Short mmCIF file of C-alpha atoms and ligand atoms in Angstrom, two decimals:
data_model
loop_
_atom_site.label_atom_id
_atom_site.label_comp_id
_atom_site.label_asym_id
_atom_site.label_seq_id
_atom_site.Cartn_x
_atom_site.Cartn_y
_atom_site.Cartn_z
CA UNK A 15 11.52 0.90 28.32
CA UNK A 16 11.53 1.37 24.35
CA UNK A 17 12.35 3.54 21.72
CA UNK A 18 8.97 3.89 19.72
CA UNK A 19 8.05 5.71 16.62
CA UNK A 20 4.56 6.99 16.46
CA UNK A 21 3.12 8.05 12.92
CA UNK A 22 -0.01 9.77 12.64
CA UNK A 23 -2.02 10.79 9.84
CA UNK A 24 -3.72 13.64 8.35
CA UNK A 25 -7.08 12.57 9.42
CA UNK A 26 -5.57 12.25 13.05
CA UNK A 27 -3.92 15.85 13.00
CA UNK A 28 -7.07 17.23 10.99
CA UNK A 29 -7.78 20.31 13.30
CA UNK A 30 -6.07 21.73 16.53
CA UNK A 31 -8.27 19.91 18.54
CA UNK A 32 -7.20 16.50 17.23
CA UNK A 33 -3.83 17.72 17.60
CA UNK A 34 -4.27 18.18 21.05
CA UNK A 35 -5.73 14.55 21.37
CA UNK A 36 -2.81 13.23 19.62
CA UNK A 37 -0.58 15.24 22.12
CA UNK A 38 -2.29 13.65 24.68
CA UNK A 39 -1.64 10.28 23.39
CA UNK A 40 2.10 10.93 22.87
CA UNK A 41 2.71 12.06 26.22
CA UNK A 42 0.99 8.96 27.63
CA UNK A 43 3.64 6.79 25.97
CA UNK A 44 6.30 9.39 27.01
CA UNK A 45 5.15 9.23 30.92
CA UNK A 46 5.51 5.32 30.56
CA UNK A 47 9.35 6.13 30.36
CA UNK A 48 9.60 5.40 26.74
CA UNK A 49 11.70 7.31 24.00
CA UNK A 50 9.18 8.89 21.80
CA UNK A 51 10.05 10.21 18.03
CA UNK A 52 6.82 11.24 16.37
CA UNK A 53 6.26 11.37 12.64
CA UNK A 54 3.50 13.63 11.37
CA UNK A 55 1.36 13.75 7.89
CA UNK A 56 -0.21 17.32 6.93
CA UNK A 57 -3.82 18.04 7.93
CA UNK A 58 -6.04 16.00 5.80
CA UNK A 59 -6.84 17.85 2.68
CA UNK A 60 -3.92 19.78 3.01
CA UNK A 61 -1.69 18.35 0.61
CA UNK A 62 -4.73 18.49 -2.25
CA UNK A 63 -5.35 21.83 -1.74
CA UNK A 64 -1.63 22.57 -1.98
CA UNK A 65 -1.34 20.50 -5.18
CA UNK A 66 -4.80 22.50 -6.69
CA UNK A 67 -2.98 25.75 -6.24
CA UNK A 68 -0.07 24.76 -7.94
CA UNK A 69 -2.40 23.96 -10.97
CA UNK A 70 -3.91 27.07 -10.52
CA UNK A 71 -0.41 29.24 -10.60
CA UNK A 72 0.94 27.15 -13.55
CA UNK A 73 -0.41 24.60 -15.99
CA UNK A 74 2.55 22.26 -15.49
CA UNK A 75 4.10 23.29 -12.26
CA UNK A 76 7.71 22.65 -12.05
CA UNK A 77 8.39 19.46 -10.09
CA UNK A 78 11.13 20.93 -7.56
CA UNK A 79 8.74 23.93 -6.79
CA UNK A 80 6.01 21.43 -6.23
CA UNK A 81 8.10 19.72 -3.70
CA UNK A 82 8.91 22.97 -1.98
CA UNK A 83 5.23 23.95 -1.81
CA UNK A 84 4.06 20.18 -0.80
CA UNK A 85 6.06 19.65 1.95
CA UNK A 86 4.67 22.81 3.80
CA UNK A 87 1.73 20.52 4.88
CA UNK A 88 4.08 18.61 7.05
CA UNK A 89 5.87 21.84 8.28
CA UNK A 90 2.71 23.45 9.61
CA UNK A 91 1.48 20.19 11.82
CA UNK A 92 5.06 19.41 13.11
CA UNK A 93 5.52 23.06 14.63
CA UNK A 94 1.76 23.06 15.95
CA UNK A 95 2.25 19.40 17.44
CA UNK A 96 5.89 20.92 19.19
CA UNK A 97 4.03 24.21 20.31
CA UNK A 98 0.83 21.92 21.92
CA UNK A 99 3.18 19.92 23.64
CA UNK A 100 4.99 22.61 25.05
CA UNK A 101 1.60 24.20 26.18
CA UNK A 102 1.23 20.79 27.94
CA UNK A 103 4.73 21.32 29.68
CA UNK A 104 6.34 18.50 27.77
CA UNK A 105 9.66 19.19 25.96
CA UNK A 106 9.60 18.59 22.04
CA UNK A 107 11.55 19.66 19.17
CA UNK A 108 10.34 19.61 15.52
CA UNK A 109 12.65 18.58 12.71
CA UNK A 110 11.79 19.20 8.90
CA UNK A 111 13.24 15.98 6.65
CA UNK A 112 16.50 17.78 6.13
CA UNK A 113 17.13 18.76 9.40
CA UNK A 114 16.61 15.10 10.24
CA UNK A 115 19.29 14.15 7.52
CA UNK A 116 16.67 12.34 5.54
CA UNK A 117 18.90 11.80 2.61
CA UNK A 118 16.93 11.09 -0.86
CA UNK A 119 17.56 10.53 -4.64
CA UNK A 120 16.69 13.67 -6.86
CA UNK A 121 13.44 12.13 -8.32
CA UNK A 122 11.02 15.00 -7.40
CA UNK A 123 7.52 14.36 -6.22
CA UNK A 124 8.55 10.53 -5.91
CA UNK A 125 12.00 10.54 -4.21
CA UNK A 126 13.08 7.41 -2.36
CA UNK A 127 14.65 7.79 0.87
CA UNK A 128 18.95 6.74 0.67
CA UNK A 129 20.13 7.46 4.07
CA UNK A 130 19.14 8.93 7.23
CA UNK A 131 21.84 10.32 9.47
CA UNK A 132 20.32 9.40 13.22
CA UNK A 133 22.47 11.39 15.15
CA UNK A 134 20.43 14.82 15.37
CA UNK A 135 17.38 12.59 16.24
CA UNK A 136 19.30 10.45 18.87
CA UNK A 137 20.80 13.45 20.48
CA UNK A 138 17.27 15.28 21.30
CA UNK A 139 16.33 11.69 22.40
CA UNK A 140 19.02 11.77 24.78
CA UNK A 141 18.04 15.14 25.86
CA UNK A 142 14.59 13.74 26.82
CA UNK A 143 13.02 15.75 24.16
CA UNK A 144 10.02 14.37 22.26
CA UNK A 145 11.41 14.50 18.70
CA UNK A 146 8.34 15.74 16.14
CA UNK A 147 9.55 15.10 12.23
CA UNK A 148 7.80 15.84 9.31
CA UNK A 149 6.87 12.88 7.10
CA UNK A 150 6.79 12.98 3.57
CA UNK A 151 9.84 15.14 2.89
CA UNK A 152 13.68 14.77 2.48
CA UNK A 153 16.69 16.30 0.81
CA UNK A 154 18.62 15.13 -2.30
CA UNK A 155 22.34 15.47 -2.83
CA UNK A 156 22.05 18.70 -4.16
CA UNK A 157 20.31 20.25 -1.17
CA UNK A 158 16.67 20.41 -2.94
CA UNK A 159 13.79 19.53 -0.97
CA UNK A 160 11.89 16.48 -2.29
CA UNK A 161 9.04 14.68 -1.31
CA UNK A 162 8.20 10.84 -1.54
CA UNK A 163 5.17 10.37 -3.23
CA UNK A 164 1.24 10.35 -2.03
CA UNK A 165 1.15 8.69 1.48
CA UNK A 166 4.59 8.76 2.06
CA UNK A 167 4.65 9.78 5.68
CA UNK A 168 4.35 6.23 6.31
CA UNK A 169 7.69 5.40 4.43
CA UNK A 170 9.35 8.34 6.27
CA UNK A 171 8.05 6.83 9.89
CA UNK A 172 9.54 3.10 8.95
CA UNK A 173 12.79 4.50 7.24
CA UNK A 174 13.30 6.34 10.71
CA UNK A 175 12.23 3.56 12.76
CA UNK A 176 14.89 1.72 10.68
CA UNK A 177 17.40 4.11 11.21
CA UNK A 178 17.35 4.82 14.61
CA UNK A 179 16.34 1.09 15.49
CA UNK A 180 13.55 1.29 17.29
CA UNK A 181 11.53 -1.28 18.89
CA UNK A 182 8.48 -0.39 16.98
CA UNK A 183 7.10 1.92 14.72
CA UNK A 184 3.46 2.52 15.32
CA UNK A 185 1.33 3.83 12.53
CA UNK A 186 -1.82 5.59 13.78
CA UNK A 187 -4.73 6.09 11.47
CA UNK A 188 -8.38 6.23 10.83
CA UNK A 189 -8.80 2.44 10.15
CA UNK A 190 -8.19 0.12 13.41
CA UNK A 191 -6.23 -2.36 11.70
CA UNK A 192 -5.84 -4.54 8.96
CA UNK A 193 -8.96 -6.83 8.14
CA UNK A 194 -9.25 -10.32 6.53
CA UNK A 195 -11.23 -8.47 3.74
CA UNK A 196 -12.86 -5.18 3.06
CA UNK A 197 -15.79 -4.85 5.66
CA UNK A 198 -17.82 -3.11 3.20
CA UNK A 199 -18.10 -6.05 1.22
CA UNK A 200 -18.42 -9.15 3.68
CA UNK A 201 -19.51 -8.34 7.10
CA UNK A 202 -17.71 -11.15 8.75
CA UNK A 203 -14.49 -9.64 8.08
CA UNK A 204 -12.40 -9.76 10.90
CA UNK A 205 -9.60 -7.75 12.27
CA UNK A 206 -6.31 -9.50 11.92
CA UNK A 207 -3.78 -9.70 15.02
CA UNK A 208 -0.89 -10.20 13.04
CA UNK A 209 0.06 -10.05 9.28
CA UNK A 210 3.67 -10.78 7.72
CA UNK A 211 5.15 -8.27 5.64
CA UNK A 212 4.83 -10.45 2.33
CA UNK A 213 1.00 -11.01 2.99
CA UNK A 214 0.90 -7.44 3.84
CA UNK A 215 2.58 -6.82 -0.01
CA UNK A 216 0.21 -9.22 -1.48
CA UNK A 217 -2.68 -7.42 -0.07
CA UNK A 218 -1.58 -4.17 -1.59
CA UNK A 219 -4.98 -3.62 -3.06
CA UNK A 220 -6.52 -3.83 0.62
CA UNK A 221 -3.52 -2.36 2.46
CA UNK A 222 -2.63 0.53 0.03
CA UNK A 223 -5.70 2.38 2.09
CA UNK A 224 -3.96 1.62 5.22
CA UNK A 225 -0.16 1.79 4.60
CA UNK A 226 1.83 3.32 1.70
CA UNK A 227 2.82 0.11 0.35
CA UNK A 228 6.40 1.00 -0.14
CA UNK A 229 6.78 1.53 3.78
CA UNK A 230 6.10 -2.30 4.03
CA UNK A 231 8.99 -3.55 1.54
CA UNK A 232 11.04 -1.23 3.89
CA UNK A 233 9.98 -2.62 6.99
CA UNK A 234 10.55 -5.96 5.46
CA UNK A 235 14.25 -5.14 4.51
CA UNK A 236 15.22 -3.54 7.80
CA UNK A 237 12.68 -6.25 10.07
CA UNK A 238 10.91 -3.18 11.57
CA UNK A 239 7.58 -4.45 13.47
CA UNK A 240 4.80 -2.03 12.38
CA UNK A 241 1.58 -1.69 14.47
CA UNK A 242 -1.19 -0.38 12.54
CA UNK A 243 -3.99 1.14 14.76
CA UNK A 244 -6.78 3.50 15.26
CA UNK A 245 -5.65 6.88 16.81
CA UNK A 246 -9.65 7.23 18.00
CA UNK A 247 -9.41 4.52 20.18
CA UNK A 248 -7.05 2.40 22.37
CA UNK A 249 -7.31 -0.76 20.76
CA UNK A 250 -4.91 -3.08 19.66
CA UNK A 251 -4.39 -2.98 16.08
CA UNK A 252 -2.64 -5.22 13.71
CA UNK A 253 1.23 -6.06 13.97
CA UNK A 254 2.87 -6.30 10.58
CA UNK A 255 6.01 -8.56 11.12
CA UNK A 256 8.16 -10.83 9.77
CA UNK A 257 7.37 -14.40 9.18
CA UNK A 258 9.82 -15.89 11.31
CA UNK A 259 8.46 -13.95 14.67
CA UNK A 260 6.66 -16.86 15.65
CA UNK A 261 3.55 -15.55 14.58
CA UNK A 262 0.64 -18.08 14.15
CA UNK A 263 0.12 -18.68 10.79
CA UNK A 264 -3.48 -19.11 9.03
CA UNK A 265 -3.54 -21.29 5.83
CA UNK A 266 -5.17 -17.87 4.30
CA UNK A 267 -5.24 -14.55 5.97
CA UNK A 268 -6.95 -12.51 3.60
CA UNK A 269 -9.26 -12.16 0.42
CA UNK A 270 -8.70 -9.53 -1.63
CA UNK A 271 -10.65 -8.01 -4.55
CA UNK A 272 -9.54 -6.15 -7.60
CA UNK A 273 -11.62 -4.59 -10.28
CA UNK A 274 -9.24 -2.78 -12.17
CA UNK A 275 -8.19 -4.77 -14.41
CA UNK A 276 -9.31 -5.77 -17.95
CA UNK A 277 -8.60 -8.40 -19.97
CA UNK A 278 -7.64 -8.76 -23.97
CA UNK A 279 -7.63 -12.01 -25.93
CA UNK A 280 -5.67 -12.39 -29.00
CA UNK A 281 -7.23 -15.04 -30.94
CA UNK A 282 -5.89 -17.78 -33.40
CA UNK A 283 -2.36 -16.05 -33.55
CA UNK A 284 0.56 -18.24 -34.93
CA UNK A 285 2.04 -20.68 -32.24
CA UNK A 286 5.23 -19.95 -33.39
CA UNK A 287 8.79 -18.70 -31.67
CA UNK A 288 8.72 -14.76 -30.93
CA UNK A 289 5.12 -14.24 -31.06
CA UNK A 290 4.61 -13.45 -27.30
CA UNK A 291 7.71 -10.98 -27.82
CA UNK A 292 6.26 -9.11 -30.66
CA UNK A 293 2.69 -8.73 -28.41
CA UNK A 294 4.45 -7.72 -25.16
CA UNK A 295 7.19 -5.71 -26.43
CA UNK A 296 4.98 -3.06 -27.59
CA UNK A 297 3.23 -2.90 -24.48
CA UNK A 298 6.00 -2.75 -22.64
CA UNK A 299 7.47 0.06 -24.82
CA UNK A 300 4.09 1.97 -23.75
CA UNK A 301 4.98 1.53 -20.22
CA UNK A 302 1.77 -0.82 -19.94
CA UNK A 303 1.99 -3.22 -17.22
CA UNK A 304 0.87 -6.83 -17.91
CA UNK A 305 -0.39 -8.94 -14.76
CA UNK A 306 -1.87 -12.19 -15.70
CA UNK A 307 -1.00 -14.10 -18.82
CA UNK A 308 -2.18 -17.37 -20.37
CA UNK A 309 -1.46 -18.93 -23.48
CA UNK A 310 -4.07 -21.78 -24.81
CA UNK A 311 -2.82 -24.10 -27.22
CA UNK A 312 -5.12 -24.75 -30.09
CA UNK A 313 -4.69 -27.54 -32.96
CA UNK A 314 -3.57 -26.33 -35.99
CA UNK A 315 -0.50 -24.19 -35.47
CA UNK A 316 -2.13 -21.60 -33.80
CA UNK A 317 -2.91 -20.38 -30.19
CA UNK A 318 -4.88 -17.87 -28.04
CA UNK A 319 -3.14 -15.26 -25.63
CA UNK A 320 -5.00 -13.95 -23.17
CA UNK A 321 -3.70 -11.21 -20.40
CA UNK A 322 -4.78 -8.78 -18.17
CA UNK A 323 -3.76 -4.78 -17.76
CA UNK A 324 -5.06 -1.95 -15.28
CA UNK A 325 -8.17 -0.40 -16.84
CA UNK A 326 -6.47 2.60 -16.88
CA UNK A 327 -4.26 1.22 -19.86
CA UNK A 328 -7.15 -0.91 -21.41
CA UNK A 329 -7.83 1.60 -24.61
CA UNK A 330 -4.02 1.89 -25.35
CA UNK A 331 -3.41 -1.69 -24.66
CA UNK A 332 -6.44 -2.54 -27.19
CA UNK A 333 -4.94 -0.28 -29.95
CA UNK A 334 -1.69 -1.75 -29.53
CA UNK A 335 -2.99 -5.64 -29.57
CA UNK A 336 -5.13 -5.02 -32.38
CA UNK A 337 -2.17 -3.54 -34.43
CA UNK A 338 0.06 -6.60 -33.29
CA UNK A 339 -2.78 -8.88 -34.49
CA UNK A 340 -3.01 -7.38 -37.91
CA UNK A 341 1.08 -7.53 -38.26
CA UNK A 342 1.10 -11.30 -37.27
CA UNK A 343 -1.90 -12.56 -39.13
CA UNK A 344 -4.16 -13.38 -35.92
CA UNK A 345 -7.60 -13.49 -36.21
CA UNK A 346 -9.35 -10.86 -33.52
CA UNK A 347 -8.82 -9.08 -30.37
CA UNK A 348 -11.24 -9.85 -27.80
CA UNK A 349 -11.88 -7.63 -24.91
CA UNK A 350 -13.57 -7.52 -21.31
CA UNK A 351 -13.55 -4.98 -18.86
CA UNK A 352 -16.28 -6.26 -16.45
CA UNK A 353 -13.92 -8.68 -15.10
CA UNK A 354 -12.80 -8.57 -11.10
CA UNK A 355 -9.93 -10.40 -9.83
CA UNK A 356 -10.31 -12.29 -6.40
CA UNK A 357 -7.29 -13.64 -4.43
CA UNK A 358 -6.38 -15.79 -1.47
CA UNK A 359 -3.33 -14.75 0.38
CA UNK A 360 -1.41 -16.72 3.42
CA UNK A 361 1.81 -17.66 4.10
CA UNK A 362 0.51 -20.79 5.22
CA UNK A 363 -0.08 -21.85 1.53
CA UNK A 364 3.76 -22.56 1.39
CA UNK A 365 3.16 -25.79 3.45
CA UNK A 366 -0.17 -27.04 3.02
CA UNK A 367 -1.67 -28.99 0.14
CA UNK A 368 -5.26 -28.15 -1.16
CA UNK A 369 -5.63 -24.45 -0.71
CA UNK A 370 -6.20 -24.22 -4.77
CA UNK A 371 -8.69 -26.86 -4.74
CA UNK A 372 -10.47 -25.45 -1.81
CA UNK A 373 -10.64 -22.06 -3.65
CA UNK A 374 -12.00 -23.52 -7.00
CA UNK A 375 -14.57 -25.84 -4.94
CA UNK A 376 -15.69 -22.67 -3.37
CA UNK A 377 -16.05 -20.98 -6.35
CA UNK A 378 -17.82 -23.36 -8.16
CA UNK A 379 -20.72 -24.18 -5.33
CA UNK A 380 -22.04 -20.74 -6.38
CA UNK A 381 -21.62 -21.59 -10.57
CA UNK A 382 -19.04 -18.84 -10.34
CA UNK A 383 -16.64 -19.41 -13.78
CA UNK A 384 -13.05 -18.90 -13.42
CA UNK A 385 -11.94 -17.21 -16.72
CA UNK A 386 -8.14 -17.13 -15.44
CA UNK A 387 -5.81 -18.43 -12.78
CA UNK A 388 -2.37 -17.47 -11.44
CA UNK A 389 -0.25 -18.16 -8.47
CA UNK A 390 2.71 -17.18 -6.21
CA UNK A 391 3.91 -19.00 -3.55
CA UNK A 392 1.60 -17.20 -1.13
CA UNK A 393 -1.52 -15.95 -3.59
CA UNK A 394 -4.02 -17.49 -5.70
CA UNK A 395 -5.83 -15.27 -8.17
CA UNK A 396 -8.74 -15.90 -10.11
CA UNK A 397 -10.29 -13.97 -12.86
CA UNK A 398 -13.89 -14.18 -12.76
CA UNK A 399 -16.81 -12.41 -13.80
CA UNK A 400 -17.47 -8.90 -12.26
CA UNK A 401 -20.86 -9.25 -11.40
CA UNK A 402 -19.98 -12.37 -8.95
CA UNK A 403 -17.00 -10.47 -7.32
CA UNK A 404 -18.74 -9.60 -3.99
CA UNK A 405 -20.48 -13.04 -3.64
CA UNK A 406 -17.09 -14.92 -4.49
CA UNK A 407 -15.38 -13.05 -1.88
CA UNK A 408 -17.96 -13.78 0.94
CA UNK A 409 -17.87 -17.71 -0.36
CA UNK A 410 -14.10 -17.65 -0.23
CA UNK A 411 -14.06 -15.92 3.36
CA UNK A 412 -16.34 -18.66 4.69
CA UNK A 413 -14.44 -21.76 2.78
CA UNK A 414 -11.20 -20.57 4.22
CA UNK A 415 -12.71 -20.15 7.88
CA UNK A 416 -11.94 -16.51 8.49
CA UNK A 417 -15.73 -16.11 9.15
CA UNK A 418 -14.72 -17.40 12.83
CA UNK A 419 -11.07 -16.62 13.35
N1 LIG E 612 0.51 14.56 3.07
C1 LIG E 612 1.11 13.46 2.35
C2 LIG E 612 -0.30 13.09 1.55
O1 LIG E 612 -1.24 13.70 1.49
C3 LIG E 612 1.93 12.41 2.62
C4 LIG E 612 1.01 11.56 3.71
O2 LIG E 612 -0.12 12.02 4.22
O3 LIG E 612 1.46 10.54 3.92
O4 LIG E 612 0.29 12.17 0.74
MG1 MG E 613 -1.66 7.79 5.03
#
């Protein structure tokens, strides 16, 4: 017998009929003798609607009140789910975030969970109740209702699983797992049986659509196994687990593509101490995150400095860079926003040589020029021209044998 947390997303509870289908799934697990704690999102579209209404009521809605409003989406689904279960003759009790003692910091609309008092949940479990908890919400130390940022129900579920020491946290969603790459780009993309927390974190660009990425950090910290699976079929999904859980390690388990970055090059800036600091300090002050950085040395005491930023920060970054170049006596700022970053990710890379070489050869075989490279312990990323992005993904998918796992 196990203690299982099941989280269902907005699409899975998007109508009364779907809530009933989910209820059937829940009781199936319950009837097998397991203890079940359910975490729900709002019905799909509801949170968006609430936010729209808030902006109709006020140009700049007060964040505390926004949280009071947004948290009602989940309040609706947990009550409806408990009623549905009662209608099927099963014992169930709903709990709002504060009733489940989900204590957060006071950052309205993007609060972080600080602690969860598991007692009330555990008491209900011991009474053999199916406990239905509202995702996405908590309470701060002053008693204000808070929400955890969009997609926050995943984090609620993982945090609750950690607090009650659940055996697994099942995240039911509208995709059936985590794939080696985006199936819309590469038809040979495969569902992975397992992936490590770190790989999942690196795959944020893929994974963010599946899980709120903050939930993965939580799962890693408390070693909660996550099972990402579809609520529309019975198939096994993908297990997100620790590296040391005996998982079979692929050298590369996924290929990601990010078209959201733009590149800036500061040409012929003085090659002197303090220059990088003069460039990156004003960017940091403006809250602009810089991703990749390379510095090429030229002769004659000058250097080129190239970096990438998110496209949404591009115009602002360009203005700042142009200013800096003027002040430090550089030549010009060159920019490109038609770039893409392809990355290969895998924990197996740590003890395998030649991954970079395989990646570069695969790209070369299609005449794709690499403009920038960056690496972490389990990732290699290359910036290339955007027009080759999809081709690059397919070539790499093949080169790392992901077509046939
Ligand atoms: N209902 C919230 C949202 O739409 C939280 C969630 O679904 O995870 O962002
Ligand atoms: Mg979600």
